Coordinates of C-alpha atoms and ligand atoms in Angstrom, one line a residue:
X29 CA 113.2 -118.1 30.5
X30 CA 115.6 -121.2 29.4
X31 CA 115.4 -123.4 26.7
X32 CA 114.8 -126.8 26.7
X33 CA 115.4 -129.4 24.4
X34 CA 112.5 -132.3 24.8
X35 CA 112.2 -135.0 22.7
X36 CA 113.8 -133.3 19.9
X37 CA 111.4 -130.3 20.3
X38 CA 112.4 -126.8 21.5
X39 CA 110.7 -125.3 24.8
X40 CA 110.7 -121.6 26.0
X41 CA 110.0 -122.6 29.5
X42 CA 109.6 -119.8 32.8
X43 CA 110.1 -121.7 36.4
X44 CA 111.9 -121.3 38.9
X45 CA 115.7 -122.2 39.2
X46 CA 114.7 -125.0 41.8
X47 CA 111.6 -126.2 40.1
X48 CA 112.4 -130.0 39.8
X49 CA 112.0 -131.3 35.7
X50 CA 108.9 -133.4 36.7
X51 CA 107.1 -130.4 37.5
X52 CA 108.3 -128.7 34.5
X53 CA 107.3 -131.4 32.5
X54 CA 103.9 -132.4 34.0
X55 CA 102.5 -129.0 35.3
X56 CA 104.2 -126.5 32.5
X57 CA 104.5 -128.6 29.7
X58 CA 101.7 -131.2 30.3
X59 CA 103.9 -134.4 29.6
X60 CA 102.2 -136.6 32.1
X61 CA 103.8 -139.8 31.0
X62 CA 106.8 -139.0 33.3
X63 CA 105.2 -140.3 37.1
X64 CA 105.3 -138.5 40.6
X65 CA 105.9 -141.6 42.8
X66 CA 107.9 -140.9 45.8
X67 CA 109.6 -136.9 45.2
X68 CA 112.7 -138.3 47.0
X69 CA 114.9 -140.6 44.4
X70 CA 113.7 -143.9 46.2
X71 CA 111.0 -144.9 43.8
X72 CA 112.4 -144.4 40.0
X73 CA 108.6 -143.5 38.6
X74 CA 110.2 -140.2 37.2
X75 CA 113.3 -141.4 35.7
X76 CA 113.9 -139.6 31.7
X77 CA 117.7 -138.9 30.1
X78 CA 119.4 -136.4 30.8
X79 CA 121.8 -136.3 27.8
X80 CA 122.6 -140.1 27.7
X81 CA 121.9 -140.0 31.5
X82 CA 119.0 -141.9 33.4
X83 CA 117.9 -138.7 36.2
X84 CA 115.4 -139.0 38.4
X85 CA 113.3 -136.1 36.9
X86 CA 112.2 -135.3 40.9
X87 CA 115.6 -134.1 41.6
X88 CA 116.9 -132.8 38.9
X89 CA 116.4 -129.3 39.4
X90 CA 116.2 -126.7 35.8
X91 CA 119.7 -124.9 37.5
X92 CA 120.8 -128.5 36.6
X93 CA 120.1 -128.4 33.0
X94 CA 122.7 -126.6 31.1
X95 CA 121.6 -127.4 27.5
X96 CA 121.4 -131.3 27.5
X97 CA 118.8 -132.4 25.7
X98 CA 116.0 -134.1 27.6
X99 CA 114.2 -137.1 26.2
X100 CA 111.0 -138.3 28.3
X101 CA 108.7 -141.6 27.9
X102 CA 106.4 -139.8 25.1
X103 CA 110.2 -139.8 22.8
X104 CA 111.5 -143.4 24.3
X105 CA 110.9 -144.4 21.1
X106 CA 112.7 -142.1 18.9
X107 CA 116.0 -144.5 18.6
X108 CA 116.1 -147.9 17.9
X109 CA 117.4 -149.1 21.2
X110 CA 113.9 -147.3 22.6
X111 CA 111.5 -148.7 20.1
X112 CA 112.9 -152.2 21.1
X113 CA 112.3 -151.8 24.3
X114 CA 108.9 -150.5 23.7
X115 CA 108.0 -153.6 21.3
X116 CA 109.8 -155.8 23.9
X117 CA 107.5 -154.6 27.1
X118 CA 104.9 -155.2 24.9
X119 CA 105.8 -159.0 23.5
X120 CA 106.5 -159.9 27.3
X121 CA 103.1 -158.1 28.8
X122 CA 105.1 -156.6 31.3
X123 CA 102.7 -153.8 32.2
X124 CA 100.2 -154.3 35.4
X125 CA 99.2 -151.4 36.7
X126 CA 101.5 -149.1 34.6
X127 CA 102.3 -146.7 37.0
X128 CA 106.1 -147.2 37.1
X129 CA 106.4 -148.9 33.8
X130 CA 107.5 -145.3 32.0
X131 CA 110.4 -144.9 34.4
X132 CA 111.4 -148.7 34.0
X133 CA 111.4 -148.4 30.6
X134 CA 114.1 -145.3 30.7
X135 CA 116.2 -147.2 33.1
X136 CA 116.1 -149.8 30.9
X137 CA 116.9 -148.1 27.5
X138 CA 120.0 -146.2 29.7
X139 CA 121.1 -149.6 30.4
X140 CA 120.8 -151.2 26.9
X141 CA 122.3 -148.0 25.4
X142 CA 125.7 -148.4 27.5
X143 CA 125.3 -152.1 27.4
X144 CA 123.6 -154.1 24.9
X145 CA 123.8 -157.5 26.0
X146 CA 123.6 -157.4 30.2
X147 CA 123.5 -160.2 32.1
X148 CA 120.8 -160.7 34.9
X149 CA 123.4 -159.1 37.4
X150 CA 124.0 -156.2 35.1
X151 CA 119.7 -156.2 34.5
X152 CA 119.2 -156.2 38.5
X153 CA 122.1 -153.6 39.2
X154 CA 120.9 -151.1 36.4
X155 CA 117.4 -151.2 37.6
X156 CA 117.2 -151.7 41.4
X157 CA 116.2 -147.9 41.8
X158 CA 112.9 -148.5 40.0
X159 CA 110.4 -150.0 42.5
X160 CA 107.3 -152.0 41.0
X161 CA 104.5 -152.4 43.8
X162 CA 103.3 -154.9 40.8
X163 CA 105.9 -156.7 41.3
X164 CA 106.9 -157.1 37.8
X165 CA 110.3 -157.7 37.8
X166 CA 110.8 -160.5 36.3
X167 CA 108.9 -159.8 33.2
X168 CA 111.0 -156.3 33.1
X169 CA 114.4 -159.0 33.1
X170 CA 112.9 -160.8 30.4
X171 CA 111.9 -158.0 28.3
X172 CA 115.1 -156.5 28.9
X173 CA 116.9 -159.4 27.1
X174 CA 114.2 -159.9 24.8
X175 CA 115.1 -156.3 23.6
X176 CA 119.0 -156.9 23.7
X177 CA 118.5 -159.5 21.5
X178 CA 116.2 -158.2 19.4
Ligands
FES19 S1 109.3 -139.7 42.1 FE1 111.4 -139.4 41.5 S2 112.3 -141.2 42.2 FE2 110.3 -141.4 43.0
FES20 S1 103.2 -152.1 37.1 FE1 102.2 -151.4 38.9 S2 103.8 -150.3 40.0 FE2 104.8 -151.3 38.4

């Protein structure tokens, strides 16, 4: 049994040592906003915080949580940086599909936490691990600067 700090909220959660997070959070917990794309880091769909990391929650296995807390898409909006985001993706209509939008969205509030005002090289850097098959990148770049300005 471990404990584990989500979105502010206390778990008693029983898995396995190598159970990755997004299972934990999707098949234990039933937090579905966090997306199975790829399982192999290539793709971004699962990407929460770790602590004031960005982790791809399909690798991060619960030996590698040692009591940081955990903040998925359903608490992205819980700070101010995240609820600019949020109002940002929203302003721009980034969203197509939507099935990688929840992992952009926590690359991008990693980003703008560690750097509020990026450039398009520091936008393009911070977010090249999250793949859109949409293609809706550049509505991502200019919601990212709507939200660093915002
Ligand atoms: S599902 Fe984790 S990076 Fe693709
Ligand atoms: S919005 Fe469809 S995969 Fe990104």
């Amino acid at each position: 049994m471990k404990t584990l700090v989500i979105n502010g909220v206390s778990h008693q959660v029983e898995a396995p040592d190598d159970m990755p997070l997004l299972w934990v959070l999707r098949d234990v917990l039933g937090m579905t906003g966090t997306k199975y794309g790829c399982g192999i880091a290539q793709c971004g769909a699962c990407t929460v915080h770790l602590g004031d990391e960005a982790v791809r929650a399909c690798q991060t296995t619960m030996d590698m949580i040692d009591g940081q807390p955990i903040t998925t898409i359903e608490g992205a909006a819980m700070n101010a940086i995240g609820a600019k985001v949020q109002a940002a993706w929203l302003e721009k209509e980034v969203v197509q599909c939507d099935y990688c939008q929840s992992g952009q969205i926590m690359s991008a509030i990693a980003l703008l936490s560690a750097n509020p005002k990026p450039t398009d090289a520091d936008i393009d850097d911070a977010m090249a691990g999250n793949i859109c098959r949409c293609g809706t990148y550049v509505r991502i770049r200019e919601a990212i600067h709507a939200a660093a300005s915002a």
